[in-house]
Short mmCIF file of C-alpha atoms in Angstrom, two decimals:
data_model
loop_
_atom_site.label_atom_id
_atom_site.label_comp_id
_atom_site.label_asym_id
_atom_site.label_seq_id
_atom_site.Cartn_x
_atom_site.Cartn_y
_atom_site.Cartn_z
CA UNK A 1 144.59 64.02 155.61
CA UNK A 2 145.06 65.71 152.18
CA UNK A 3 148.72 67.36 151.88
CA UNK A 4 146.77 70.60 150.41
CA UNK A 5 142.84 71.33 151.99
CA UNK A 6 140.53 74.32 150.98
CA UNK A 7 136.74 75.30 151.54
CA UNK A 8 135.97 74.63 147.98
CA UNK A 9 132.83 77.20 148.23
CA UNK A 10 131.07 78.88 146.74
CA UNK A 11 131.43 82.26 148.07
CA UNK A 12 128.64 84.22 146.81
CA UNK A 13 129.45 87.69 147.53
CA UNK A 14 128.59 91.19 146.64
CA UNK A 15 130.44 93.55 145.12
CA UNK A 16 132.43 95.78 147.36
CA UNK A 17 132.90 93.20 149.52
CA UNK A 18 135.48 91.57 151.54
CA UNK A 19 136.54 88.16 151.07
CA UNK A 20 138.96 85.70 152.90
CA UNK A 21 140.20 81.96 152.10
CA UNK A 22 142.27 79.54 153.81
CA UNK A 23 144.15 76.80 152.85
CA UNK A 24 145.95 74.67 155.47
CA UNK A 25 148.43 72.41 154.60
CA UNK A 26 150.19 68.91 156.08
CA UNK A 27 154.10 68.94 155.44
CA UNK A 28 155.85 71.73 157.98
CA UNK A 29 158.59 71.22 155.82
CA UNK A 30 157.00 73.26 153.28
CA UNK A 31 158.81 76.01 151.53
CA UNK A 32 157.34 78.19 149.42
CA UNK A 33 153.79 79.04 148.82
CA UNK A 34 151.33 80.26 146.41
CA UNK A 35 147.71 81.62 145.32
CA UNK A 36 146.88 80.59 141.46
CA UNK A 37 143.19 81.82 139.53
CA UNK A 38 141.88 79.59 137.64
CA UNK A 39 138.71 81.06 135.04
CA UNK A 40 136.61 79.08 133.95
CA UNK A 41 137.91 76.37 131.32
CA UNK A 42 140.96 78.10 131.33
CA UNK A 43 144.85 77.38 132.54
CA UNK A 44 145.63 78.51 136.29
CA UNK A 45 147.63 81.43 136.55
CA UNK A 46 149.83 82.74 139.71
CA UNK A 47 147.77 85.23 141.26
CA UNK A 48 150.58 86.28 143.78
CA UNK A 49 153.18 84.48 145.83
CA UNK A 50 152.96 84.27 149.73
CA UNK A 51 155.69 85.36 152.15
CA UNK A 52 156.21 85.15 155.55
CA UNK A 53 155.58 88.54 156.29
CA UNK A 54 152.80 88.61 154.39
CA UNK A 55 152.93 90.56 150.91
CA UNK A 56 150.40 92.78 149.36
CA UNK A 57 149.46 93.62 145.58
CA UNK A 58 146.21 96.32 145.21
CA UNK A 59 143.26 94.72 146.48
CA UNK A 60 144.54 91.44 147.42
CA UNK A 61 146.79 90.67 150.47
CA UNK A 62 148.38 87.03 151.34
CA UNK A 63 149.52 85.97 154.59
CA UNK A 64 151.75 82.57 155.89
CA UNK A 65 151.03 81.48 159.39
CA UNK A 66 154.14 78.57 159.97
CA UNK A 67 153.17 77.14 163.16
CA UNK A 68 149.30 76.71 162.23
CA UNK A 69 150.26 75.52 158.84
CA UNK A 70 147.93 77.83 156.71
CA UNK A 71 147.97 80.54 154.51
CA UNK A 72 145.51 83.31 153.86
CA UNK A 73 144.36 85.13 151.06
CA UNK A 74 141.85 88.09 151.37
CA UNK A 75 140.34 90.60 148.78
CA UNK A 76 138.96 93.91 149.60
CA UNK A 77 136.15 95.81 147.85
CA UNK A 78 135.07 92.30 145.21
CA UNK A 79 134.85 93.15 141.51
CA UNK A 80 132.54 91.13 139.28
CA UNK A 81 136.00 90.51 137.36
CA UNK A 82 137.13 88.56 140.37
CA UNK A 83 134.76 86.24 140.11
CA UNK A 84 137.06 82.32 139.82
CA UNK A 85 138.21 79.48 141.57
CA UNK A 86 141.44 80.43 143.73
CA UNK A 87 144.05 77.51 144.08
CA UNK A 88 146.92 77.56 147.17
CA UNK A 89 149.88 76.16 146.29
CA UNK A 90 152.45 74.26 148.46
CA UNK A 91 156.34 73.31 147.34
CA UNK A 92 157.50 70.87 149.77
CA UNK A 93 160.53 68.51 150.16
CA UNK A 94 158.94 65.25 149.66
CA UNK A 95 160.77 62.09 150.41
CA UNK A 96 163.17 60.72 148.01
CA UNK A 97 164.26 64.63 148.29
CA UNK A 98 162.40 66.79 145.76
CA UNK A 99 160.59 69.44 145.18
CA UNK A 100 157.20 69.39 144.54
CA UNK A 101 154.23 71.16 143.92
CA UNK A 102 151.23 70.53 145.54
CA UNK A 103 147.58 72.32 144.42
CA UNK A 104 144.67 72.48 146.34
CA UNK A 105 141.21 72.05 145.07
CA UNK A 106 140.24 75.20 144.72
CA UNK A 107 137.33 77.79 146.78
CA UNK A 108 135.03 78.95 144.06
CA UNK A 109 134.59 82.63 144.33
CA UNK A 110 131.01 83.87 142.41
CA UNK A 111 130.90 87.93 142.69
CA UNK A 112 127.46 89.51 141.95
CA UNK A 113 125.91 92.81 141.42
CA UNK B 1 160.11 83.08 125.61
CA UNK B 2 157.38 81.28 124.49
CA UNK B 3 155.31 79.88 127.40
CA UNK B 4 154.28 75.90 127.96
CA UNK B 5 153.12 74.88 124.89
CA UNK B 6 150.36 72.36 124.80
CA UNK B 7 149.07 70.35 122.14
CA UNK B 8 146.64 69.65 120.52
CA UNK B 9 144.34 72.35 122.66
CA UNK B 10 141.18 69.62 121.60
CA UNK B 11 141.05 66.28 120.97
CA UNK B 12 138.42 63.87 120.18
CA UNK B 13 138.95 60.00 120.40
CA UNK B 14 136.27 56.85 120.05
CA UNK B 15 136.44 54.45 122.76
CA UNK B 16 139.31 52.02 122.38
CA UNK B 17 141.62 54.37 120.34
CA UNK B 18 144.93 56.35 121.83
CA UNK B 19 145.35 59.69 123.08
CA UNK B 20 149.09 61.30 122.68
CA UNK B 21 149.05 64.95 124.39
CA UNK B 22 152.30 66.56 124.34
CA UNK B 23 154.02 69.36 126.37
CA UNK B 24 156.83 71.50 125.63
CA UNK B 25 157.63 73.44 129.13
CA UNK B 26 159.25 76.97 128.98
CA UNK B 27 162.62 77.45 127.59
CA UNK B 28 165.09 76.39 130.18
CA UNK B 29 162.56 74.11 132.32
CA UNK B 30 163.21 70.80 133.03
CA UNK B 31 160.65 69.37 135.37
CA UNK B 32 156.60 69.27 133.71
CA UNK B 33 153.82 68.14 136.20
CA UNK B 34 150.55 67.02 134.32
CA UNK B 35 146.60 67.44 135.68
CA UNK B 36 143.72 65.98 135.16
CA UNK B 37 141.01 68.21 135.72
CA UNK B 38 137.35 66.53 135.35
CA UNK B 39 134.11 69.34 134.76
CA UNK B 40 133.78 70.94 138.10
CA UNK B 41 136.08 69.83 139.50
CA UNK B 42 139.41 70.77 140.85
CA UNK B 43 142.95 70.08 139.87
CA UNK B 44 144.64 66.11 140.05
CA UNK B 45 147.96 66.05 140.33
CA UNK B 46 149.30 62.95 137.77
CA UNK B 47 152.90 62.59 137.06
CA UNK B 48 155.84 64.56 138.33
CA UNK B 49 158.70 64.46 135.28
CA UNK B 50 162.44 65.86 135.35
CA UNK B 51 164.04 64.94 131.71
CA UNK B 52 164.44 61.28 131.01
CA UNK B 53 163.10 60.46 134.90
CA UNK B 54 159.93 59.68 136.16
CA UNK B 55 160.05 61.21 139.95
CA UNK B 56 156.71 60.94 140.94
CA UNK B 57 153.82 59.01 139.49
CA UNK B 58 151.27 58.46 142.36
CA UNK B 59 148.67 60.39 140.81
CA UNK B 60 148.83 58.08 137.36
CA UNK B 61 145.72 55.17 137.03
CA UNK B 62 148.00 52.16 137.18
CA UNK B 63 146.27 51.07 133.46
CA UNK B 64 146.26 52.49 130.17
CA UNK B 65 148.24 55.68 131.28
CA UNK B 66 152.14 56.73 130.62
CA UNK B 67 154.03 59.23 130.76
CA UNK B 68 157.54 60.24 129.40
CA UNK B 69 160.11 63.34 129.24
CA UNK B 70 162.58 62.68 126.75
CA UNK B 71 166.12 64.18 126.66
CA UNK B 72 164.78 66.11 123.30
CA UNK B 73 161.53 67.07 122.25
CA UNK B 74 158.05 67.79 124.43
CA UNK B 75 156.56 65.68 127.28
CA UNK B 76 154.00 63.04 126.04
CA UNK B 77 151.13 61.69 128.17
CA UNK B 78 149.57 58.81 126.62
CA UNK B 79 146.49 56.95 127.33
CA UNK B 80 145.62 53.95 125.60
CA UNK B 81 142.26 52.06 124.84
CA UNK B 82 140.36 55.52 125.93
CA UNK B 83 136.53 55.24 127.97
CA UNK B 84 134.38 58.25 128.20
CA UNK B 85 136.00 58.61 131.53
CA UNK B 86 139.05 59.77 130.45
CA UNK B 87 136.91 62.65 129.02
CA UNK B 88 139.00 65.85 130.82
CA UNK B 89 140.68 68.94 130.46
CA UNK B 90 144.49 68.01 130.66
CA UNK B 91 146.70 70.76 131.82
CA UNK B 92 150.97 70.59 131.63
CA UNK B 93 153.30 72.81 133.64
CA UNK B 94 156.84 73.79 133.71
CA UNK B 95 158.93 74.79 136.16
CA UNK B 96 162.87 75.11 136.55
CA UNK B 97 165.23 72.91 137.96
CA UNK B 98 166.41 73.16 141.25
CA UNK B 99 164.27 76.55 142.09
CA UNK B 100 161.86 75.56 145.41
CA UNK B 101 161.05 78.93 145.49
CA UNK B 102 159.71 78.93 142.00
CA UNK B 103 155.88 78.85 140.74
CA UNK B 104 155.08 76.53 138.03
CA UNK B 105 153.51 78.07 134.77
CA UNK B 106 150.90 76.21 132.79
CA UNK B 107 150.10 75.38 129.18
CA UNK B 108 146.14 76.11 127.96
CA UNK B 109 145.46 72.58 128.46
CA UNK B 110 143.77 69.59 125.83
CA UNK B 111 140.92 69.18 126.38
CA UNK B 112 140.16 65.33 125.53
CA UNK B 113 136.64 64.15 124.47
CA UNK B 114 136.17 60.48 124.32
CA UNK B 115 132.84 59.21 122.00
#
């Protein structure tokens, strides 16, 4: 089982619309969490970070679910500007005791008119 | 505070030559993680570097590839006797020590052609 796993997509979506990924992940020792962008041929960038009560920022909300393992992130009325591959993010204590970051593959988002 | 510093942003390499790409992380970073990142594809992790350590290499082809973090100057990830499938978009990031709440920030990548 991959430490990090995400529908890679496509999501083809309108704009307006409402979008949700998930991203599960394998180490319950996991500690922080994550949601980078990542344009095309471009470097990722942190989009927001995820807390356990769940944290907004404008359109986008993320949300950590501990005893399923997964975090969520959703985006409400799609821009054409949103259109990029999304990337969860796990830090973990991995044996030999560090820290380590973990990326998922990425769910390609494609926003159209 | 300048941000991770990649270079060079392209390089281009004939089969059999040596690629050097270096890193410099943020100001005050110690650990870099590198990526390989193939067209269309997603993110691979590589090597895991604190200064002067290797602490995790799983993600590094057992040939042909290194990777070092000296005490001073950038992070160099170095691939010898280059194929056209080392032909990738190579992406560094930075991160502090001893943060595990922290997010890593990235460099714009090198993007390596191999002819």
């Amino acid at each position: 089982r991959k430490e990090v796993e995400q529908d890679p997509g496509p999501f083809n979506v309108p704009e307006g619309a409402t979008v949700a990924f998930n991203c599960t992940y394998s180490n319950s020792a996991s500690q922080s969490f994550f949601w980078y962008r990542q344009d095309c041929r471009k470097e990722p960038k942190l989009l927001m970070s995820v807390y356990s009560s769940g944290n907004e920022d404008g359109r986008f909300t993320a949300q950590l679910n501990r005893a399923s393992q997964y975090i969520s992130l959703l985006i409400r009325d799609s821009k054409l500007s949103d259109s990029a591959t999304y990337l969860c993010v796990v830090i973990g204590m991995f044996s030999g005791g560090y820290n380590k970051l973990i990326f998922g593959a990425g769910t390609r988002l494609a926003v159209h008119p | 505070n300048a941000g991770v510093m990649q270079n060079p942003r392209h390089l281009v390499r004939r089969r059999g030559q040596e690629a050097r790409l270096r890193c410099s992380p943020m100001k005050g970073h110690s650990h870099v993680y590198w990526y390989r990142q193939l067209p269309e594809e997603g993110l691979k992790f590589m090597v895991y570097l604190q200064k002067e350590n290797i602490i995790d290499e799983s993600g590094m082809p057992k040939e042909r590839f290194s990777a070092e973090f000296p005490k001073e100057g950038p992070s160099i990830l170095r691939i010898q006797q280059v194929v056209r499938g080392d032909s990738a978009a190579y992406f560094c990031a930075s991160s502090p020590i001893g943060h595990s709440n922290t997010e890593a920030f990235f460099g714009q990548g090198t993007r390596l052609t191999v002819v």
